[in-house]
Tab-separated table of C-alpha atoms and ligand atoms in Angstrom:
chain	number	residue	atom	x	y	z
F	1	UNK	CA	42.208	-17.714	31.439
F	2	UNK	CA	39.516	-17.835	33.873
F	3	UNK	CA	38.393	-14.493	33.900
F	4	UNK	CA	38.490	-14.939	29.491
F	5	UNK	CA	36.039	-17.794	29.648
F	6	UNK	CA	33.619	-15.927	32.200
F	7	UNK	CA	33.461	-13.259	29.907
F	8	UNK	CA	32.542	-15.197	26.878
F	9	UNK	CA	29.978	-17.363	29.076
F	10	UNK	CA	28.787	-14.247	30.194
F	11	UNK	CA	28.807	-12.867	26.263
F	12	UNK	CA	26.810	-16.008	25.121
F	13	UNK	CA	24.027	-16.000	28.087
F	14	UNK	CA	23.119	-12.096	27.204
F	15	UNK	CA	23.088	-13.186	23.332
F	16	UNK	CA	19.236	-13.397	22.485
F	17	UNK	CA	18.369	-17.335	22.195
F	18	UNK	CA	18.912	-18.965	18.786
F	19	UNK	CA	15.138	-19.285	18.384
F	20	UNK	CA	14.740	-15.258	18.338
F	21	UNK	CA	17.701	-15.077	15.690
F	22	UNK	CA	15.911	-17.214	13.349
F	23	UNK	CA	15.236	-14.936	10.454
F	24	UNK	CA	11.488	-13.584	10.194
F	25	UNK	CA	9.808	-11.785	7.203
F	26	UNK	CA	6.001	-10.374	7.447
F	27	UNK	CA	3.897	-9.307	4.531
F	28	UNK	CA	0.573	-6.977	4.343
F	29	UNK	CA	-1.288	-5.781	1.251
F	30	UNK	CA	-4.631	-4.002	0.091
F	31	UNK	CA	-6.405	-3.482	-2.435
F	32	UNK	CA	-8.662	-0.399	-1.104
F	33	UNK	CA	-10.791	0.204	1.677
F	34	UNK	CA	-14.489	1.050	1.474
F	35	UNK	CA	-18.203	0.693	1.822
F	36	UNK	CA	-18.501	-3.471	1.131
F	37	UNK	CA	-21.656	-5.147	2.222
F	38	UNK	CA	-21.088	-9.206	1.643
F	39	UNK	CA	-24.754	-9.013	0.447
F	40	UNK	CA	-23.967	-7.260	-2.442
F	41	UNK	CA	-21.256	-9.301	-3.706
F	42	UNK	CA	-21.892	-12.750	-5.438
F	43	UNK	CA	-19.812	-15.467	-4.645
F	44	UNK	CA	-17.939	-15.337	-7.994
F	45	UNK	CA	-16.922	-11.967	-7.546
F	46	UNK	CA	-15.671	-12.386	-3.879
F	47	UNK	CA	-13.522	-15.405	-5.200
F	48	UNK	CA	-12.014	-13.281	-7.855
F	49	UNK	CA	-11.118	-10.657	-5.618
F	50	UNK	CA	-9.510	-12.951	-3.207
F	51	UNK	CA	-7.626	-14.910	-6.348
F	52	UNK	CA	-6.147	-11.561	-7.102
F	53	UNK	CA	-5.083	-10.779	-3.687
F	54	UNK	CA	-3.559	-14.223	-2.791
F	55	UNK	CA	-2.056	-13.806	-6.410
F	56	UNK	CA	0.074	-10.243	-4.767
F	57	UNK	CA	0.346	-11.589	-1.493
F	58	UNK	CA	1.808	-15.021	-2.782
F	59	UNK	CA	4.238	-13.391	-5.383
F	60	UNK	CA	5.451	-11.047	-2.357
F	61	UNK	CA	5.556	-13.593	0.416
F	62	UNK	CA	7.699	-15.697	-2.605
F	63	UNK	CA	10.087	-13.300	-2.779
F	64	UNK	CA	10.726	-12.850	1.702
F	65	UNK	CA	10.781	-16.529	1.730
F	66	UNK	CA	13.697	-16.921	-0.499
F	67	UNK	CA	15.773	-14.317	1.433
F	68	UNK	CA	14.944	-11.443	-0.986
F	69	UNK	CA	14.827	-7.585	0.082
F	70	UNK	CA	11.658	-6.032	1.481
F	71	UNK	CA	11.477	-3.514	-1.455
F	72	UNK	CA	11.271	-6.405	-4.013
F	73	UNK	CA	8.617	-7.874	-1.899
F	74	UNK	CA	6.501	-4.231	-2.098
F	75	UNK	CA	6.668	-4.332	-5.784
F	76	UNK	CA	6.293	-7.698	-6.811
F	77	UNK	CA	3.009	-7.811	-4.725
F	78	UNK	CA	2.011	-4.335	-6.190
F	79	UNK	CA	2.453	-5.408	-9.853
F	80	UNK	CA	-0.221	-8.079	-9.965
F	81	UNK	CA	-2.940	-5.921	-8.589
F	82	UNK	CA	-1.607	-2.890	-11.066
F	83	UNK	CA	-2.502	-5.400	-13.835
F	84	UNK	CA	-4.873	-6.352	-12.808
F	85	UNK	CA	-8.856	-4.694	-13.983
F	86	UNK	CA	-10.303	-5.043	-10.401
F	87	UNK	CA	-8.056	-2.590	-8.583
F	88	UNK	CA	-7.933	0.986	-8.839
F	89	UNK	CA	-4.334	1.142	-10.155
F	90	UNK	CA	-2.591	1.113	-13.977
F	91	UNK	CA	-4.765	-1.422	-15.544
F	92	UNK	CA	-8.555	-0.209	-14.135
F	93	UNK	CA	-7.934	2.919	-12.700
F	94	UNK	CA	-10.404	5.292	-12.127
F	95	UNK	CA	-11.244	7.908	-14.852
F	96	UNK	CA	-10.555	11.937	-14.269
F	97	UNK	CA	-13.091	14.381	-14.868
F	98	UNK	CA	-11.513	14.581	-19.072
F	99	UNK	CA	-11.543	10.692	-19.230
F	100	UNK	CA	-8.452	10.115	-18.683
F	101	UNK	CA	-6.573	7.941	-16.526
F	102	UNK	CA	-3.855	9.676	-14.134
F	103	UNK	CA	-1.946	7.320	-12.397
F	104	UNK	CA	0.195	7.990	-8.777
F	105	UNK	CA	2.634	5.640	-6.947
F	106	UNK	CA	4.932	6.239	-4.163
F	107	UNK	CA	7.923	3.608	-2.327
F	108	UNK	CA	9.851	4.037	0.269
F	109	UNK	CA	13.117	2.096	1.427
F	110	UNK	CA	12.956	1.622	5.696
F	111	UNK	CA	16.863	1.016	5.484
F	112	UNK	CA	17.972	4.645	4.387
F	113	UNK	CA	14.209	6.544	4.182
F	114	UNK	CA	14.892	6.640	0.183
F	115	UNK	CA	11.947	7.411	-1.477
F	116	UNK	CA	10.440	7.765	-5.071
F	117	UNK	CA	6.882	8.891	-6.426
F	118	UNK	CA	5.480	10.066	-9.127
F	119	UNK	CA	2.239	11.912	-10.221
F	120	UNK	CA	-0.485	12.249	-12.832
F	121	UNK	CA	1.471	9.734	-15.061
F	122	UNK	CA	-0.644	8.521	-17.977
F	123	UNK	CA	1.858	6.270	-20.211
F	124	UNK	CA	3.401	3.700	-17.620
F	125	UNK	CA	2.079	0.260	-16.915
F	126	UNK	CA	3.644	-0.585	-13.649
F	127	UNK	CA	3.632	3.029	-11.727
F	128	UNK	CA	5.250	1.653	-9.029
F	129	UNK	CA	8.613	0.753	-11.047
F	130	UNK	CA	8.937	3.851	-12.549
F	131	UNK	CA	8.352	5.304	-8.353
F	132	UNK	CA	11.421	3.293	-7.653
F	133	UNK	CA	13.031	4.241	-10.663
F	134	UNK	CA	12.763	8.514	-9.610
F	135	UNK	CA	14.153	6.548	-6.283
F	136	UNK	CA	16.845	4.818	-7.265
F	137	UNK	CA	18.239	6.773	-10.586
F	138	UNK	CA	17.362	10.848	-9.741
F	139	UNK	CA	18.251	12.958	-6.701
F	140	UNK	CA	14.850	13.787	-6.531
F	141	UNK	CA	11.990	12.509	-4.505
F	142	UNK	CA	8.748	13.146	-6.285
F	143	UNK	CA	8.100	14.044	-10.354
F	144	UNK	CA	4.784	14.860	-11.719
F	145	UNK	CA	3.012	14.839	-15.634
F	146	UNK	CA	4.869	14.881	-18.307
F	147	UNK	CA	8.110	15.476	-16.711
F	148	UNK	CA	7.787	12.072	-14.828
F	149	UNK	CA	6.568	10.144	-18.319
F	150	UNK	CA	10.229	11.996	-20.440
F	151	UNK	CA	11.901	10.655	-16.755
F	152	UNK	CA	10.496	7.498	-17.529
F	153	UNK	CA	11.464	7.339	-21.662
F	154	UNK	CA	14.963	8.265	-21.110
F	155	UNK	CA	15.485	5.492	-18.075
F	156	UNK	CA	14.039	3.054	-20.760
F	157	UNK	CA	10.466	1.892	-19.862
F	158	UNK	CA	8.148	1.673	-22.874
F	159	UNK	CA	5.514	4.337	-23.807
F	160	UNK	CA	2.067	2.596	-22.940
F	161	UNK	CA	-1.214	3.708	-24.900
F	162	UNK	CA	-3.099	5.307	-22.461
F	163	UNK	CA	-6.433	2.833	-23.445
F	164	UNK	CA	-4.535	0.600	-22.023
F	165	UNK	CA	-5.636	1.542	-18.275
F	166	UNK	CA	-9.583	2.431	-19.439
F	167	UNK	CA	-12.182	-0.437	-18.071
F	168	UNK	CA	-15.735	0.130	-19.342
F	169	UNK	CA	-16.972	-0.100	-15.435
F	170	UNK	CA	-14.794	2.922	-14.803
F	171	UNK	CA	-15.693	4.502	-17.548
F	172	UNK	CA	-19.457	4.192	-16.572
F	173	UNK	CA	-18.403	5.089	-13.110
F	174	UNK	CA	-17.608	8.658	-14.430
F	175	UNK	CA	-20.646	8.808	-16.324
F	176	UNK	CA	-22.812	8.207	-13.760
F	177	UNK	CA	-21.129	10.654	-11.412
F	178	UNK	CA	-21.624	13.274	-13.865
F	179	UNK	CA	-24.999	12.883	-15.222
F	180	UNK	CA	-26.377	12.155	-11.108
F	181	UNK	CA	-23.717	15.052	-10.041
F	182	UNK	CA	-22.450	12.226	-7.454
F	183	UNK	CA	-19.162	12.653	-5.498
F	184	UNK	CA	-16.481	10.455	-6.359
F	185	UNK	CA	-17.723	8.168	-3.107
F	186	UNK	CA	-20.669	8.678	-4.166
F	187	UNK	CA	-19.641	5.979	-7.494
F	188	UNK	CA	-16.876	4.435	-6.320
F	189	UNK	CA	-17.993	3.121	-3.291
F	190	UNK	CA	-14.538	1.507	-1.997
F	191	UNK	CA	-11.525	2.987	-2.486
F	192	UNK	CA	-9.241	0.694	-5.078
F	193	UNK	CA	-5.855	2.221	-4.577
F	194	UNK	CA	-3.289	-0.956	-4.032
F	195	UNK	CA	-0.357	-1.068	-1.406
F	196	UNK	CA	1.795	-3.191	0.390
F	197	UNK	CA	4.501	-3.197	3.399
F	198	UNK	CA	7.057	-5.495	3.748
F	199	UNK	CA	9.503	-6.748	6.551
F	200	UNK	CA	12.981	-8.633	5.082
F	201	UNK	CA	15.202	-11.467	6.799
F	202	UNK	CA	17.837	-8.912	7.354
F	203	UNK	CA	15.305	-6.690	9.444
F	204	UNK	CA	14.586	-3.868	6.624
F	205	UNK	CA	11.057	-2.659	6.208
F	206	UNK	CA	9.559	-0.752	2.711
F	207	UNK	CA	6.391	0.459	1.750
F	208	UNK	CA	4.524	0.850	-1.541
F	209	UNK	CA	1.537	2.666	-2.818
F	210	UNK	CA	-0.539	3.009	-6.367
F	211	UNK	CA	-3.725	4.401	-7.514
F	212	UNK	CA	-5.641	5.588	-10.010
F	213	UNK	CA	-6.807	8.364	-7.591
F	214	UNK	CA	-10.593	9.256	-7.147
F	215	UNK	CA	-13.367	9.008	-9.973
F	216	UNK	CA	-13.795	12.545	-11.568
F	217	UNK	CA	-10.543	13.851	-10.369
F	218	UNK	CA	-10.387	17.671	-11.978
F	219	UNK	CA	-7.605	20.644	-12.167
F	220	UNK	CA	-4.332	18.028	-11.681
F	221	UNK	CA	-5.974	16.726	-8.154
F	222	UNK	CA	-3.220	14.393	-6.677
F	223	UNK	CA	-4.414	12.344	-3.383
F	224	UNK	CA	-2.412	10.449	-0.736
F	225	UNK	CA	-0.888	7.756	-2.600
F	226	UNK	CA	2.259	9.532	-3.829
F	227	UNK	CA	2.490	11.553	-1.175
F	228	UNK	CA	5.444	10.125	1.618
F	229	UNK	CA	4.320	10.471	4.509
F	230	UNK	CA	0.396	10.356	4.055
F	231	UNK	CA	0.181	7.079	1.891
F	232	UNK	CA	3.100	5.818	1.573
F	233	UNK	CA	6.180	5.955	4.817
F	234	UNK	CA	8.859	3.070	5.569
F	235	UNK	CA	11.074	4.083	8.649
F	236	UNK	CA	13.354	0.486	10.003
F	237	UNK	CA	13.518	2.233	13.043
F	238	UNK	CA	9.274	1.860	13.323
F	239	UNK	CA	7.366	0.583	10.900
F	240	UNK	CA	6.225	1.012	6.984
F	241	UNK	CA	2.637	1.720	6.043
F	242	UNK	CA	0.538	2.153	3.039
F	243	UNK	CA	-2.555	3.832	3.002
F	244	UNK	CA	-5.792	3.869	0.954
F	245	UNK	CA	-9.027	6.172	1.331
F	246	UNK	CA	-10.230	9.838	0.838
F	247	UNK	CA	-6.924	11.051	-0.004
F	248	UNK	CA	-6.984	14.775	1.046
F	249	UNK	CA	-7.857	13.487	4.712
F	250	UNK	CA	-4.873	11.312	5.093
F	251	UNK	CA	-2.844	13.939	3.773
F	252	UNK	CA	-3.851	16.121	6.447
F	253	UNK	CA	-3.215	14.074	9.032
F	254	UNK	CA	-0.243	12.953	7.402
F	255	UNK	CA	-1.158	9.466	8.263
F	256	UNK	CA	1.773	7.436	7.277
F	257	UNK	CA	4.643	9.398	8.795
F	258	UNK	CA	2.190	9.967	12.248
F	259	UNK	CA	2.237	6.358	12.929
F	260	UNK	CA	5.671	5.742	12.194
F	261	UNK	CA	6.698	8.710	14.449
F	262	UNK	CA	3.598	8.202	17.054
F	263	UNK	CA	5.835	4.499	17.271
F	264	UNK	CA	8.821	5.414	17.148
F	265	UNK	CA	8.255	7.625	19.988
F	266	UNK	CA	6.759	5.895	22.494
F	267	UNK	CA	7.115	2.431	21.640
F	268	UNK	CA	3.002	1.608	22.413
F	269	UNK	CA	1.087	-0.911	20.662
F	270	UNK	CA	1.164	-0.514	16.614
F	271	UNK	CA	-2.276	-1.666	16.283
F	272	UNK	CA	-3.542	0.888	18.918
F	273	UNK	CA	-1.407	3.460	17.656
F	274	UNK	CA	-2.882	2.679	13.765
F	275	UNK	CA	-6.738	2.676	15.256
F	276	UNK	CA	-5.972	6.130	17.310
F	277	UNK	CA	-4.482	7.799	14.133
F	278	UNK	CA	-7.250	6.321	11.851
F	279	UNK	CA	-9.657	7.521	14.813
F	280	UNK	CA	-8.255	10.905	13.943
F	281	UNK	CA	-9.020	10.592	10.208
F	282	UNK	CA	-12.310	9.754	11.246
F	283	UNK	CA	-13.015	12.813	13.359
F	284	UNK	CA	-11.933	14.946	10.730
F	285	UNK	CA	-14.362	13.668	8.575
F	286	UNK	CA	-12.092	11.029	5.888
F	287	UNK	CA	-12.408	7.257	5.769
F	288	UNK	CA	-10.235	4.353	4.875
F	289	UNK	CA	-7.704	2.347	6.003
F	290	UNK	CA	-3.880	1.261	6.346
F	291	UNK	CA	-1.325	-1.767	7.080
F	292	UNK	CA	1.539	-1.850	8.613
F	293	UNK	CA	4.211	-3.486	9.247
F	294	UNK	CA	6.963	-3.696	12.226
F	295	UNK	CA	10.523	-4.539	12.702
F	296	UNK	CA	8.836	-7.108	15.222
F	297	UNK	CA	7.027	-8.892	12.346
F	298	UNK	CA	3.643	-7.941	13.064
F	299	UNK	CA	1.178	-7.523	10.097
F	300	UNK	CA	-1.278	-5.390	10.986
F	301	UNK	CA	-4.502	-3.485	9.240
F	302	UNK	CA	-6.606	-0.608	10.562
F	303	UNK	CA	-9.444	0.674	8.921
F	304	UNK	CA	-12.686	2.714	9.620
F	305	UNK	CA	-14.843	1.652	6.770
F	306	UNK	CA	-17.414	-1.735	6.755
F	307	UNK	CA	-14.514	-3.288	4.673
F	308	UNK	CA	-10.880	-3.710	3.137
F	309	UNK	CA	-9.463	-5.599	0.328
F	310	UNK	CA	-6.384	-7.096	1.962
F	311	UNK	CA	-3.857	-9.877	3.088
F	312	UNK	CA	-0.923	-10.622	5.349
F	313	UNK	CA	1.393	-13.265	5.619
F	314	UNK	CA	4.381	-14.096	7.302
F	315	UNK	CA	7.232	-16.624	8.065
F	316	UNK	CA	4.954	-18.225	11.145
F	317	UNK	CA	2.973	-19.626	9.095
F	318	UNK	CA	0.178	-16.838	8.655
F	319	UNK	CA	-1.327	-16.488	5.019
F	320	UNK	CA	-4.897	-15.024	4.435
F	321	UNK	CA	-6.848	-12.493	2.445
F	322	UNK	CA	-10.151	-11.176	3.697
F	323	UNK	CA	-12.337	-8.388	2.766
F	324	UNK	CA	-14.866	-7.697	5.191
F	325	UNK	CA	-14.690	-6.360	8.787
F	326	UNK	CA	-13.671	-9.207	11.275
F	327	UNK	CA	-12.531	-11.991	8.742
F	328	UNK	CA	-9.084	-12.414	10.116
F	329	UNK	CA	-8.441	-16.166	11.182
F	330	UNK	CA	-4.453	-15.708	12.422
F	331	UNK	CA	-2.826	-13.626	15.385
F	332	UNK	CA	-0.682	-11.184	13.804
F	333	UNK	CA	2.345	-11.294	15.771
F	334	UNK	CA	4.168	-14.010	14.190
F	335	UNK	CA	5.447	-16.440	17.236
F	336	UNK	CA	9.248	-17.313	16.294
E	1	LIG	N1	-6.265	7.449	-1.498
E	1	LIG	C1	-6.572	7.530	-2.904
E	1	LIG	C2	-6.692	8.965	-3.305
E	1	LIG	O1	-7.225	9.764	-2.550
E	1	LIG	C3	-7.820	6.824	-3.257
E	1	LIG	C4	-7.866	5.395	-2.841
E	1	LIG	O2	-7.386	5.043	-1.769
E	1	LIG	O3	-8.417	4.568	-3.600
E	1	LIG	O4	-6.314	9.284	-4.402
């Protein structure tokens, strides 16, 4: 009898404390990455971007705080901004070379490395559902044109007119690249691609990424966003990221997947590891930015342009948005 209540004392003292069992849940977003001075944006238009950010952030944080999954986190925060005429994503995406608007999304589930995406779709509102949907309802992984869109008919989501997505600032975005024979950063300036990573109560993480892709797009081009393992990777075992700049640099890098693995392996510091990897974007010669999230809790953001569209909150007590370089007010290691 002894020995039987030894062993359970023993059992209880190398349980972790009660205060390090108390469920946690961590949110990051963005909205793009880019060249942002705060002298060229008015007031109004800084409040408006930060409205539609706490808008995501709030709807995903909603959805942690109530005990809900990680992936339903990712996509409720992604929806808003995908509705949304200020981000580069369904409603305000970029134009393509033709004047069209292509839209790309990609999710990934931490628990089981599921993952959906989908390409060059011009007929759904909310990319990132139909993502999930090539996730949850195909054996396949990725779907492209007008394969994804019949995909997307036959699962049930409506046919949206493709004005739907076409802004007139886009649309003079493209003209202006074309009659100055700008690059695509040239006009855009900031990249406006949306994401978010998410950390549940039970410990799963998920990632989610959508854009519109890069002004004057030509010949099918398809950047990061979709891609798993340059814009998009959720791994519980190490973290989930979403990425957003000059797409063809973070998918040589393979940015996503390289932190998760560069963590996984050797267990260092996730915002060093994100700075070293976005370091190595940067040498290469690409720009923009990521967030990340860890099993730990920590929200996190890396980026190597003058600013990034994004928030974090968690279930410490954190909740901001910022834009600019610097802004960040909270630590972001939640303290449980
Ligand atoms: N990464 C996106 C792409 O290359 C662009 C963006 O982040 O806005 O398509």
């Amino acid at each position: 009898m002894k020995k039987l209540i030894a062993l359970v004392a023993l059992a209880l003292m190398t349980q972790p404390a009660l205060a390090d069992d108390a469920p946690k849940w961590s949110i990051a977003i963005h909205g793009g990455a880019g060249t942002l001075d705060p002298a060229q944006m008015t007031p109004e238009r800084r409040a408006e971007y930060e409205a539609a950010l706490q808008k995501a952030l709030d709807a995903g944080a909603a959805v942690l705080a109530e005990g809900g999954s990680a992936m339903d986190a990712v996509k409720a925060a992604i929806m808003p901004m995908e509705d949304s005429p200020l981000f580069n994503a369904g409603k305000g995406a970029v134009f393509t070379w033709d004047g069209t608007n292509e839209l790309d999304a990609s999710i990934m589930d931490g628990r089981d490395r599921s993952a959906g995406a989908v390409a060059g779709v011009k007929t759904v509102k909310n990319p990132i559902l139909l993502a999930d949907k090539v996730r949850t309802d195909s054996e396949h992984v990725f779907l492209m044109g007008t394969g994804a869109e019949a995909f997307a008919v036959d699962k049930g989501f409506a046919v949206t007119p493709p004005d739907y997505f076409a802004t007139e600032a886009r649309r003079r975005s493209l003209e202006r690249l074309k009659a100055e024979k700008l690059s695509a950063l040239d006009v855009d300036h900031k990249f406006g691609t949306v994401g978010a990573v998410a950390l549940d109560q039970s410990g799963n993480l998920a990632a989610g990424t959508s854009t519109g892709g890069m002004t004057g797009k030509r010949w099918g081009r398809v950047g990061d966003a979709p891609v798993i393992g340059a814009g998009t990777y959720a791994d519980n075992r190490s973290c989930a990221v979403s990425a957003t700049g000059w797409g063809e640099y973070f998918i040589r890098v393979g940015v996503a997947h390289e932190i998760c693995a560069r963590l996984r392996a050797a267990g260092a510091a996730a915002q060093q590891v994100a700075d070293d990897v976005m370091a190595d974007v940067a040498s290469l010669g690409g720009d923009g930015g990521v967030i990340l999230v860890t099993p730990e809790g920590e929200a996190l953001f890396s980026f190597n342009t003058t600013g990034m569209y994004r928030g974090r909150a968690t279930s410490a007590g954190v909740r901001e948005v910022a834009i600019f370089g610097g802004e960040e007010k909270a630590s972001s290691t939640p303290d449980h």
